[in-house]
Amino acid sequence: MHLSRVDLNLYMVFETIYTESSITKAAERLNLTQPAVSHALGRLRDAYEDELFVRAGRKMVPTPVAKAMAEPVQLALAQLQKTLINPTHFNPAETTKHVVLGMRDVVESVFLPRVMTCLQAQAPNVSLSSIRIDRQNMESELATGNVDIAFDVLLPIKGAIEHEVLMSDKFAVVVRKDHPLTRGEFTLEKYLSHSHIVVSSRRSGVAVEDFELSRRGVQRKIGLRCQHYFVGWQVIRETDMVLTVPEGYARYQQLLGDTVVLPLPVDLPSLEVHMYWHKTVTNDPANIWLRELFLQMALTETGIE
């Protein structure tokens, strides 16, 4: 099969179905009808003599052939998209770029207020979306340009994704102001005697601090597992539960009052947050400007080394 015999728009459809795992969602994102997307998929199936995607429940699951195609197609589309932009000229004051960041709530809380203040001063026409992306989809989201920069702990990644440490932060303990742990010496024994909150987007599995505690032969009681630190923060204001969080986030939220930040009574490794971007935008002036903006803020952020 020769490339000249294939409509390049079909690869846009392929990539969108691959990312969304749904013909309906792909149609919405491409602003096409579902029959049009299904027809395009049919043409691709004929060209590759493979089903490419098979239905499993409500999802369209890629076949081995589609999985092998995905990364080359995503890279090619990202490179084509770059040709539509003049890479030699970038002026924050003039750009109308829409920035998409893959963030979790801790990074959002610490950085977004300052980022928006900076954007309003330096790049008033820039708009920003902060989204939560599944870690398994991070590479494809960066490869397609759907996300400009992602922020997360150190993850196993492929060579097409580059990363840099944004900040290194210690853990701290947060309790309400009149909590029993605020009286007397705060020891590991006292820390373990209370019910704890774990914040995680996963249904199960231990948190980083639990893994490190288990290596020291101790275990804490988990009374609540929730998805967002903000929710955990509201719970500790009303109960005797304990929340362990990155210290920078704890100091930021402490400004709202009603809580006390205590040092974690056991030495744990610092938590590193990395910036991730695709190598196709390593030298892109807009992406460089964004990365430098976050690095500068991390250097000056109170409580973050």
Tab-separated table of C-alpha atoms in Angstrom:
chain	number	residue	atom	x	y	z
A	1	MET	CA	0.000	0.000	0.000
A	2	HIS	CA	1.316	3.437	-0.968
A	3	LEU	CA	0.697	6.558	1.112
A	4	SER	CA	-0.716	8.387	-1.917
A	5	ARG	CA	-3.674	5.999	-1.876
A	6	VAL	CA	-4.664	6.884	1.706
A	7	ASP	CA	-6.550	10.009	2.801
A	8	LEU	CA	-4.459	11.597	5.571
A	9	ASN	CA	-7.651	12.695	7.332
A	10	LEU	CA	-8.254	9.033	8.117
A	11	TYR	CA	-5.272	9.106	10.452
A	12	MET	CA	-6.864	11.959	12.393
A	13	VAL	CA	-9.881	9.709	12.867
A	14	PHE	CA	-7.652	6.782	13.850
A	15	GLU	CA	-5.761	8.813	16.451
A	16	THR	CA	-8.936	10.242	17.955
A	17	ILE	CA	-10.628	6.848	18.276
A	18	TYR	CA	-7.414	5.492	19.811
A	19	THR	CA	-7.288	8.319	22.361
A	20	GLU	CA	-10.995	8.429	23.192
A	21	SER	CA	-11.702	4.655	22.963
A	22	SER	CA	-15.095	5.627	21.573
A	23	ILE	CA	-16.552	6.407	18.152
A	24	THR	CA	-19.128	8.707	19.755
A	25	LYS	CA	-16.516	10.745	21.617
A	26	ALA	CA	-14.250	10.783	18.567
A	27	ALA	CA	-17.096	12.172	16.466
A	28	GLU	CA	-17.761	14.909	19.035
A	29	ARG	CA	-14.102	15.884	19.215
A	30	LEU	CA	-13.707	15.951	15.427
A	31	ASN	CA	-17.062	17.704	14.944
A	32	LEU	CA	-18.211	14.886	12.657
A	33	THR	CA	-21.234	12.604	12.657
A	34	GLN	CA	-20.900	9.091	14.051
A	35	PRO	CA	-21.636	7.537	10.622
A	36	ALA	CA	-18.827	9.625	9.113
A	37	VAL	CA	-16.360	8.382	11.731
A	38	SER	CA	-17.543	4.797	11.285
A	39	HIS	CA	-17.149	5.135	7.506
A	40	ALA	CA	-13.598	6.477	7.926
A	41	LEU	CA	-12.755	3.583	10.229
A	42	GLY	CA	-14.124	1.197	7.625
A	43	ARG	CA	-11.807	2.650	4.993
A	44	LEU	CA	-8.840	2.226	7.321
A	45	ARG	CA	-9.849	-1.363	8.043
A	46	ASP	CA	-9.919	-2.072	4.320
A	47	ALA	CA	-6.543	-0.399	3.788
A	48	TYR	CA	-4.821	-2.290	6.618
A	49	GLU	CA	-6.840	-5.494	6.288
A	50	ASP	CA	-7.369	-5.478	10.047
A	51	GLU	CA	-10.246	-4.597	12.374
A	52	LEU	CA	-7.993	-2.018	14.154
A	53	PHE	CA	-10.611	-1.511	16.907
A	54	VAL	CA	-13.056	-4.017	18.383
A	55	ARG	CA	-15.908	-3.238	20.721
A	56	ALA	CA	-15.576	-4.369	24.339
A	57	GLY	CA	-18.532	-3.113	26.328
A	58	ARG	CA	-18.713	0.623	25.746
A	59	LYS	CA	-15.098	0.936	24.628
A	60	MET	CA	-13.349	0.485	21.305
A	61	VAL	CA	-10.239	-1.547	22.096
A	62	PRO	CA	-7.246	-1.393	19.695
A	63	THR	CA	-5.969	-4.554	18.054
A	64	PRO	CA	-2.229	-5.349	18.070
A	65	VAL	CA	-1.971	-3.743	14.616
A	66	ALA	CA	-3.593	-0.539	15.888
A	67	LYS	CA	-1.337	-0.485	18.953
A	68	ALA	CA	1.723	-0.744	16.714
A	69	MET	CA	0.413	2.087	14.522
A	70	ALA	CA	-0.520	4.454	17.350
A	71	GLU	CA	2.779	6.079	18.282
A	72	PRO	CA	4.067	6.603	14.699
A	73	VAL	CA	0.715	8.110	13.702
A	74	GLN	CA	0.644	10.396	16.745
A	75	LEU	CA	4.189	11.594	16.113
A	76	ALA	CA	3.483	12.234	12.434
A	77	LEU	CA	0.335	14.232	13.180
A	78	ALA	CA	2.144	16.276	15.820
A	79	GLN	CA	4.910	17.108	13.339
A	80	LEU	CA	2.375	18.116	10.678
A	81	GLN	CA	0.614	20.346	13.193
A	82	LYS	CA	3.898	22.074	13.958
A	83	THR	CA	4.309	23.075	10.294
A	84	LEU	CA	1.225	25.273	10.658
A	85	ILE	CA	2.947	27.369	13.310
A	86	ASN	CA	5.836	29.765	12.801
A	87	PRO	CA	8.340	28.390	15.339
A	88	THR	CA	10.767	31.281	15.055
A	89	HIS	CA	8.363	33.902	16.337
A	90	PHE	CA	6.843	33.754	19.802
A	91	ASN	CA	5.813	36.776	21.787
A	92	PRO	CA	3.856	36.039	24.988
A	93	ALA	CA	2.183	39.441	24.778
A	94	GLU	CA	0.832	38.669	21.291
A	95	THR	CA	0.080	34.944	21.340
A	96	THR	CA	-3.483	33.654	21.546
A	97	LYS	CA	-2.362	30.117	22.398
A	98	HIS	CA	-4.617	27.863	24.428
A	99	VAL	CA	-2.409	26.051	26.945
A	100	VAL	CA	-3.411	22.627	28.253
A	101	LEU	CA	-1.662	21.323	31.367
A	102	GLY	CA	-1.975	17.863	32.877
A	103	MET	CA	-2.098	18.534	36.627
A	104	ARG	CA	-3.172	17.000	39.893
A	105	ASP	CA	-4.826	19.060	42.594
A	106	VAL	CA	-1.696	19.634	44.703
A	107	VAL	CA	0.185	21.214	41.793
A	108	GLU	CA	-2.949	23.118	40.768
A	109	SER	CA	-3.378	24.657	44.211
A	110	VAL	CA	0.245	25.702	44.583
A	111	PHE	CA	0.917	26.977	41.067
A	112	LEU	CA	-2.254	27.980	39.211
A	113	PRO	CA	-3.011	31.186	41.158
A	114	ARG	CA	0.482	32.515	40.418
A	115	VAL	CA	0.454	31.200	36.854
A	116	MET	CA	-2.764	33.041	36.072
A	117	THR	CA	-1.416	36.239	37.626
A	118	CYS	CA	1.676	35.934	35.448
A	119	LEU	CA	-0.325	35.172	32.301
A	120	GLN	CA	-2.579	38.170	32.812
A	121	ALA	CA	0.496	40.390	33.042
A	122	GLN	CA	2.727	38.815	30.373
A	123	ALA	CA	0.348	36.969	28.050
A	124	PRO	CA	-3.152	38.430	28.455
A	125	ASN	CA	-4.568	36.620	25.405
A	126	VAL	CA	-3.502	33.150	26.531
A	127	SER	CA	-6.190	30.832	27.898
A	128	LEU	CA	-5.427	27.794	30.026
A	129	SER	CA	-7.031	24.460	30.831
A	130	SER	CA	-5.829	22.258	33.671
A	131	ILE	CA	-6.974	18.663	33.241
A	132	ARG	CA	-6.416	15.407	35.065
A	133	ILE	CA	-5.038	12.725	32.760
A	134	ASP	CA	-4.617	9.024	33.429
A	135	ARG	CA	-0.965	8.133	33.782
A	136	GLN	CA	-1.353	5.391	31.182
A	137	ASN	CA	-2.499	8.031	28.659
A	138	MET	CA	0.107	10.680	29.448
A	139	GLU	CA	2.504	9.750	26.647
A	140	SER	CA	-0.194	9.734	23.964
A	141	GLU	CA	-1.687	13.018	25.209
A	142	LEU	CA	1.728	14.691	25.001
A	143	ALA	CA	2.561	13.069	21.657
A	144	THR	CA	-0.605	14.340	19.993
A	145	GLY	CA	-0.249	17.835	21.427
A	146	ASN	CA	-3.514	17.511	23.356
A	147	VAL	CA	-1.465	18.378	26.457
A	148	ASP	CA	1.448	20.830	26.393
A	149	ILE	CA	3.064	19.875	29.711
A	150	ALA	CA	2.156	17.251	32.302
A	151	PHE	CA	3.137	17.237	35.967
A	152	ASP	CA	3.523	14.088	38.053
A	153	VAL	CA	5.904	12.050	40.162
A	154	LEU	CA	8.706	10.156	38.437
A	155	LEU	CA	7.136	7.639	36.059
A	156	PRO	CA	8.521	4.984	33.682
A	157	ILE	CA	8.458	6.686	30.285
A	158	LYS	CA	9.599	6.115	26.709
A	159	GLY	CA	12.386	7.987	24.950
A	160	ALA	CA	9.959	10.289	23.127
A	161	ILE	CA	8.987	11.939	26.425
A	162	GLU	CA	11.384	14.282	28.186
A	163	HIS	CA	11.161	15.446	31.774
A	164	GLU	CA	12.782	17.629	34.398
A	165	VAL	CA	12.402	17.910	38.163
A	166	LEU	CA	10.130	20.829	38.963
A	167	MET	CA	10.231	20.650	42.743
A	168	SER	CA	11.247	18.473	45.649
A	169	ASP	CA	9.034	18.592	48.711
A	170	LYS	CA	8.964	16.980	52.134
A	171	PHE	CA	5.853	15.423	53.634
A	172	ALA	CA	3.993	17.150	56.446
A	173	VAL	CA	1.053	16.277	58.661
A	174	VAL	CA	-2.084	18.401	58.842
A	175	VAL	CA	-4.696	18.337	61.615
A	176	ARG	CA	-7.361	20.722	62.889
A	177	LYS	CA	-6.277	23.453	65.296
A	178	ASP	CA	-7.557	21.843	68.522
A	179	HIS	CA	-6.497	18.304	67.585
A	180	PRO	CA	-5.002	16.139	70.383
A	181	LEU	CA	-1.799	15.743	68.342
A	182	THR	CA	-1.064	19.453	68.752
A	183	ARG	CA	-0.492	18.935	72.490
A	184	GLY	CA	2.822	17.605	73.736
A	185	GLU	CA	5.556	15.922	71.720
A	186	PHE	CA	4.444	14.639	68.319
A	187	THR	CA	5.838	11.121	68.004
A	188	LEU	CA	5.512	8.332	65.462
A	189	GLU	CA	3.485	6.347	68.002
A	190	LYS	CA	0.969	9.200	68.287
A	191	TYR	CA	0.901	9.586	64.507
A	192	LEU	CA	0.037	5.908	64.063
A	193	SER	CA	-2.612	5.951	66.802
A	194	HIS	CA	-5.046	8.046	64.750
A	195	SER	CA	-7.137	7.317	61.678
A	196	HIS	CA	-5.642	8.605	58.423
A	197	ILE	CA	-6.831	9.894	55.061
A	198	VAL	CA	-5.300	8.677	51.797
A	199	VAL	CA	-5.769	10.797	48.693
A	200	SER	CA	-5.539	8.835	45.449
A	201	SER	CA	-7.302	8.612	42.095
A	202	ARG	CA	-6.796	4.829	42.154
A	203	ARG	CA	-9.405	2.473	43.585
A	204	SER	CA	-6.839	0.606	45.654
A	205	GLY	CA	-3.137	0.425	46.393
A	206	VAL	CA	-0.874	1.998	48.965
A	207	ALA	CA	0.234	5.614	49.012
A	208	VAL	CA	3.912	6.546	48.807
A	209	GLU	CA	4.071	7.253	52.526
A	210	ASP	CA	2.484	3.867	53.367
A	211	PHE	CA	5.061	2.069	51.240
A	212	GLU	CA	7.874	3.855	53.069
A	213	LEU	CA	6.294	3.218	56.483
A	214	SER	CA	5.988	-0.498	55.689
A	215	ARG	CA	9.715	-0.610	54.965
A	216	ARG	CA	10.207	0.558	58.548
A	217	GLY	CA	7.934	-2.165	59.882
A	218	VAL	CA	4.994	0.050	60.830
A	219	GLN	CA	1.530	0.564	59.419
A	220	ARG	CA	-1.087	3.269	59.832
A	221	LYS	CA	-4.872	2.876	59.924
A	222	ILE	CA	-6.629	4.225	56.820
A	223	GLY	CA	-10.094	5.528	57.665
A	224	LEU	CA	-10.850	7.336	54.409
A	225	ARG	CA	-9.705	7.089	50.815
A	226	CYS	CA	-10.749	10.031	48.638
A	227	GLN	CA	-9.787	11.522	45.267
A	228	HIS	CA	-8.847	15.098	46.136
A	229	TYR	CA	-6.686	16.734	48.812
A	230	PHE	CA	-9.236	19.530	49.144
A	231	VAL	CA	-11.828	17.001	50.326
A	232	GLY	CA	-9.350	15.493	52.764
A	233	TRP	CA	-8.666	18.988	54.065
A	234	GLN	CA	-12.363	19.587	54.735
A	235	VAL	CA	-12.649	16.266	56.575
A	236	ILE	CA	-9.784	16.964	58.987
A	237	ARG	CA	-11.336	20.322	59.894
A	238	GLU	CA	-14.361	18.434	61.244
A	239	THR	CA	-12.771	15.269	62.689
A	240	ASP	CA	-9.738	13.878	64.522
A	241	MET	CA	-8.444	12.284	61.320
A	242	VAL	CA	-4.920	12.975	60.052
A	243	LEU	CA	-3.837	14.014	56.558
A	244	THR	CA	-0.267	13.609	55.271
A	245	VAL	CA	0.526	15.922	52.353
A	246	PRO	CA	3.447	17.609	50.566
A	247	GLU	CA	4.671	20.417	52.824
A	248	GLY	CA	4.403	23.149	50.181
A	249	TYR	CA	0.721	22.388	49.712
A	250	ALA	CA	0.198	22.232	53.475
A	251	ARG	CA	1.725	25.682	53.998
A	252	TYR	CA	-0.377	27.098	51.185
A	253	GLN	CA	-3.648	25.706	52.541
A	254	GLN	CA	-2.738	26.703	56.102
A	255	LEU	CA	-3.235	30.315	55.058
A	256	LEU	CA	-6.968	29.539	55.001
A	257	GLY	CA	-6.848	28.890	58.758
A	258	ASP	CA	-8.427	26.229	61.029
A	259	THR	CA	-5.526	23.782	60.646
A	260	VAL	CA	-2.068	23.102	62.063
A	261	VAL	CA	0.903	21.781	60.083
A	262	LEU	CA	3.178	19.360	61.956
A	263	PRO	CA	6.470	17.800	60.841
A	264	LEU	CA	6.148	14.150	59.884
A	265	PRO	CA	7.586	12.211	62.862
A	266	VAL	CA	9.559	9.846	60.615
A	267	ASP	CA	12.120	10.544	57.907
A	268	LEU	CA	10.737	9.750	54.460
A	269	PRO	CA	12.290	10.488	51.058
A	270	SER	CA	11.253	13.803	49.544
A	271	LEU	CA	8.512	13.786	46.933
A	272	GLU	CA	9.724	14.920	43.513
A	273	VAL	CA	7.323	16.402	40.985
A	274	HIS	CA	8.478	16.326	37.358
A	275	MET	CA	7.457	18.285	34.280
A	276	TYR	CA	6.872	16.094	31.219
A	277	TRP	CA	6.761	17.177	27.574
A	278	HIS	CA	7.176	15.547	24.182
A	279	LYS	CA	10.542	15.812	22.451
A	280	THR	CA	8.889	17.390	19.397
A	281	VAL	CA	8.327	20.563	21.457
A	282	THR	CA	11.666	20.578	23.281
A	283	ASN	CA	12.848	23.510	21.159
A	284	ASP	CA	9.429	25.085	20.669
A	285	PRO	CA	9.648	28.692	21.966
A	286	ALA	CA	6.165	28.627	23.507
A	287	ASN	CA	6.798	25.382	25.368
A	288	ILE	CA	10.219	26.590	26.511
A	289	TRP	CA	8.611	29.762	27.859
A	290	LEU	CA	6.032	27.716	29.791
A	291	ARG	CA	8.632	25.387	31.283
A	292	GLU	CA	10.833	28.276	32.354
A	293	LEU	CA	7.813	29.985	33.894
A	294	PHE	CA	7.103	26.982	36.110
A	295	LEU	CA	10.754	26.460	37.016
A	296	GLN	CA	11.068	30.073	38.131
A	297	MET	CA	7.935	29.780	40.251
A	298	ALA	CA	9.188	26.563	41.830
A	299	LEU	CA	12.420	28.288	42.835
A	300	THR	CA	10.575	31.101	44.588
A	301	GLU	CA	7.634	29.154	46.004
A	302	THR	CA	7.536	29.165	49.805
A	303	GLY	CA	8.077	25.722	51.276
A	304	ILE	CA	9.401	24.210	48.049
A	305	GLU	CA	13.081	23.559	47.594
